[in-house]
Coordinates of C-alpha atoms and ligand atoms in Angstrom, one line a residue:
T1 CA 5.5 14.2 -21.0
L2 CA 3.7 15.5 -17.9
K3 CA 5.5 16.1 -14.7
R4 CA 4.2 14.5 -11.5
E5 CA 2.4 17.7 -10.5
E6 CA 0.7 18.1 -13.9
L7 CA -0.2 14.4 -13.9
M8 CA -1.8 14.7 -10.4
Q9 CA -3.9 17.6 -11.5
E10 CA -5.1 15.9 -14.7
V11 CA -6.0 12.8 -12.6
Q12 CA -7.7 14.8 -9.9
M13 CA -9.9 16.5 -12.5
H14 CA -11.3 13.2 -13.7
M15 CA -12.5 11.7 -10.4
S16 CA -14.2 12.3 -7.0
E17 CA -12.2 13.6 -4.1
R18 CA -12.6 10.2 -2.4
R19 CA -11.2 8.3 -5.3
F20 CA -8.3 10.8 -5.6
V21 CA -7.4 10.2 -2.0
H22 CA -7.3 6.5 -2.8
V23 CA -5.0 7.1 -5.8
L24 CA -2.6 9.1 -3.6
G25 CA -2.6 6.2 -1.1
V26 CA -1.8 3.7 -3.8
E27 CA 1.0 6.0 -5.0
E28 CA 2.6 6.2 -1.5
T29 CA 2.3 2.4 -1.1
A30 CA 3.6 1.6 -4.6
I31 CA 6.6 3.9 -4.1
A32 CA 7.4 2.1 -0.8
L33 CA 7.0 -1.3 -2.4
A34 CA 9.2 -0.3 -5.3
A35 CA 11.9 0.9 -2.9
K36 CA 11.7 -2.3 -0.9
Y37 CA 11.7 -4.7 -3.9
G38 CA 14.0 -2.8 -6.3
A39 CA 11.6 -1.4 -8.9
S40 CA 11.6 2.0 -10.5
E41 CA 10.0 4.4 -8.0
E42 CA 9.2 6.8 -10.8
K43 CA 7.3 4.2 -12.8
A44 CA 5.5 3.0 -9.7
S45 CA 4.4 6.6 -9.0
I46 CA 3.1 7.2 -12.6
A47 CA 1.4 3.8 -12.8
A48 CA -0.3 4.4 -9.4
L49 CA -1.4 7.9 -10.1
T50 CA -3.0 6.8 -13.4
H51 CA -4.3 3.3 -12.6
D52 CA -7.9 4.4 -11.9
Y53 CA -7.9 7.4 -14.3
A54 CA -10.8 5.9 -16.4
K55 CA -12.9 4.6 -13.4
E56 CA -15.5 7.3 -13.7
R57 CA -16.0 7.2 -17.4
P58 CA -19.5 6.3 -18.7
N59 CA -20.2 2.7 -19.8
E60 CA -21.1 4.0 -23.3
E61 CA -17.6 5.3 -23.8
F62 CA -16.0 2.0 -22.9
E63 CA -18.5 0.1 -25.1
L64 CA -17.7 2.4 -28.0
I65 CA -13.9 1.9 -27.6
I66 CA -14.2 -1.9 -27.1
K67 CA -16.2 -2.1 -30.4
R68 CA -14.0 0.4 -32.3
D69 CA -10.6 -0.8 -31.3
G70 CA -11.0 -4.5 -31.8
Y71 CA -11.1 -5.7 -28.1
D72 CA -12.6 -9.2 -27.5
P73 CA -16.4 -8.7 -27.8
E74 CA -16.8 -10.9 -24.7
L75 CA -15.6 -7.9 -22.7
L76 CA -19.0 -6.3 -23.4
K77 CA -20.6 -8.8 -21.0
Y78 CA -18.6 -7.3 -18.1
G79 CA -18.6 -3.8 -16.7
N80 CA -16.7 -0.9 -15.4
A81 CA -14.8 -3.1 -12.9
I82 CA -13.1 -4.9 -15.7
W83 CA -13.0 -2.1 -18.2
H84 CA -11.5 0.7 -16.3
G85 CA -8.0 -0.8 -16.2
L86 CA -7.9 -3.0 -19.2
V87 CA -9.5 -0.5 -21.6
G88 CA -8.7 2.6 -19.4
A89 CA -5.0 2.1 -20.1
S90 CA -5.7 3.2 -23.7
M91 CA -7.2 6.4 -22.4
V92 CA -4.2 7.0 -20.2
E93 CA -2.0 6.5 -23.3
R94 CA -4.0 8.7 -25.6
E95 CA -5.0 11.5 -23.2
L96 CA -2.1 11.7 -20.9
G97 CA 0.6 10.7 -23.4
I98 CA 2.0 7.9 -21.3
E99 CA 3.7 5.5 -23.7
D100 CA 5.8 3.4 -21.3
E101 CA 4.6 -0.2 -22.0
E102 CA 5.5 -1.4 -18.5
I103 CA 3.3 1.3 -16.9
L104 CA 0.5 0.7 -19.4
Q105 CA 0.6 -3.0 -18.6
A106 CA 0.5 -2.5 -14.9
I107 CA -2.6 -0.3 -15.4
R108 CA -4.2 -3.0 -17.7
L109 CA -3.6 -5.8 -15.1
H110 CA -4.3 -3.9 -11.9
T111 CA -7.8 -5.3 -11.3
T112 CA -7.6 -8.9 -12.6
G113 CA -3.9 -9.6 -12.2
A114 CA -2.4 -12.2 -14.5
A115 CA -0.4 -15.4 -14.5
E116 CA 2.9 -13.9 -15.5
M117 CA 3.3 -10.5 -13.9
S118 CA 6.3 -8.1 -13.9
L119 CA 7.6 -6.7 -10.6
L120 CA 5.8 -3.4 -11.4
D121 CA 2.5 -5.2 -12.2
K122 CA 2.7 -6.9 -8.8
I123 CA 3.5 -3.7 -7.0
I124 CA 0.5 -1.9 -8.5
Y125 CA -1.9 -4.9 -8.0
V126 CA -0.9 -5.2 -4.3
A127 CA -0.6 -1.4 -3.6
D128 CA -4.2 -1.0 -4.8
Y129 CA -5.4 -3.6 -2.3
I130 CA -3.5 -2.5 0.8
E131 CA -3.2 1.3 0.5
P132 CA -3.8 3.1 3.8
G133 CA -7.4 4.0 3.0
R134 CA -8.5 0.4 2.5
N135 CA -10.5 -1.1 5.3
F136 CA -11.8 -4.6 5.0
P137 CA -11.4 -7.8 6.9
G138 CA -8.0 -9.2 6.0
V139 CA -6.4 -6.0 4.8
D140 CA -3.9 -5.9 7.8
E141 CA -2.8 -9.4 7.1
A142 CA -2.3 -8.5 3.4
R143 CA -0.2 -5.5 4.5
K144 CA 2.0 -7.7 6.7
I145 CA 2.5 -10.3 3.9
A146 CA 3.4 -7.6 1.4
L147 CA 6.2 -6.5 3.6
R148 CA 7.8 -9.9 3.6
D149 CA 6.9 -11.6 0.3
L150 CA 5.3 -9.8 -2.7
D151 CA 4.4 -13.0 -4.5
E152 CA 2.6 -14.3 -1.4
A153 CA 0.7 -11.0 -1.3
V154 CA -0.4 -11.4 -4.9
A155 CA -1.6 -14.9 -4.1
F156 CA -3.4 -13.8 -0.9
E157 CA -5.2 -10.9 -2.6
T158 CA -6.2 -13.0 -5.6
K159 CA -7.8 -15.7 -3.4
H160 CA -9.6 -13.2 -1.2
T161 CA -10.9 -11.2 -4.2
L162 CA -12.3 -14.3 -5.8
V163 CA -14.0 -15.5 -2.7
Y164 CA -15.5 -12.0 -2.2
L165 CA -16.7 -11.9 -5.8
I166 CA -18.3 -15.3 -5.6
E167 CA -20.0 -14.4 -2.3
Q168 CA -21.5 -11.3 -4.1
E169 CA -22.6 -13.5 -7.0
Q170 CA -20.5 -11.4 -9.4
K171 CA -19.5 -12.7 -12.8
I172 CA -15.8 -13.7 -12.9
Y173 CA -13.7 -12.5 -15.8
P174 CA -11.7 -15.5 -17.2
K175 CA -8.4 -13.6 -16.6
T176 CA -9.2 -13.4 -12.9
I177 CA -9.5 -17.2 -12.8
E178 CA -6.3 -17.6 -14.7
T179 CA -4.6 -15.5 -12.1
Y180 CA -6.1 -17.6 -9.3
N181 CA -5.0 -20.9 -10.9
Y182 CA -1.5 -19.7 -11.4
W183 CA -1.0 -18.0 -8.0
V184 CA -2.9 -20.4 -5.7
S185 CA -0.4 -23.2 -5.9
K186 CA 3.2 -22.9 -4.6
K187 CA 4.1 -25.1 -7.5
R188 CA 4.2 -22.8 -10.4
Ligands
LIG1 O1 -10.6 0.3 -8.9 P1 -10.5 -0.1 -7.4 O2 -11.7 -0.1 -6.7 O3 -9.4 0.7 -6.7 O4 -9.9 -1.6 -7.4 P2 -9.8 -2.7 -8.5 O5 -9.6 -2.1 -9.9 O6 -8.7 -3.7 -8.1 O7 -11.2 -3.5 -8.5 C1 -12.4 -3.0 -8.9 C2 -13.5 -4.0 -8.6 O8 -13.3 -5.0 -9.6 C3 -13.4 -4.7 -7.3 O9 -14.7 -4.5 -6.6 C4 -13.1 -6.1 -7.5 C5 -13.7 -6.2 -8.9 N1 -13.2 -7.4 -9.7 C6 -11.9 -7.9 -9.8 N2 -11.9 -9.0 -10.6 C7 -13.2 -9.1 -11.1 C8 -14.0 -8.1 -10.5 N3 -15.3 -7.9 -10.8 C9 -15.9 -8.8 -11.6 N4 -17.2 -8.7 -11.8 N5 -15.2 -9.9 -12.1 C10 -13.9 -10.1 -11.9 O10 -13.3 -11.0 -12.5
LIG2 FE1 -9.1 0.0 -10.2
LIG3 FE1 -7.0 -4.1 -7.1
LIG4 FE1 -7.6 1.6 -7.4

């Protein structure tokens, strides 16, 4: 398996400089959250470095894989936003040789979240949202919440992402709604 330096190089070669800076910000944030909440810092680093690995792949490649590998055909109605994590994890596995199922799942869920999420899933989902390069209304509040309660940070992010997507008249992937329904209520 690749060492961190090799992994970084491989990831860097597959994306713009701007996106790579985002990835490094997610890594720094994910390692800090892992230290704070008691997750593996190494897994947090690897998952963060690879979470957007497939983000700049052409739509045609995702469509081919979705058809070839037996993904739900409904996925074809969505786009890169939904594909790059869910389907991108399979590219990370095949091309970078990462076989750790906890890491692959964190990559798969990083955009939509899920009802049940592991500690690592939550860390990557939240780190992606609050890394130092992010700059949108509410990000500072999300950062504060993440320092005191990771579950609350997942809920905050989920709600704000959904509101944003609806304002933009974007199609909502059912998993995103599942995530919202689960995390919106304190009574889970
Ligand atoms: O890849 P990043 O930009 O770092 O962040 P991300 O993977 O969390 O999100 C990518 C985009 O996907 C972001 O603009 C929010 C959007 N998104 C999240 N859930 C849904 C969604 N887009 C659609 N259309 N539907 C969803 O359910
Ligand atoms: Fe992403
Ligand atoms: Fe995200
Ligand atoms: Fe990201």
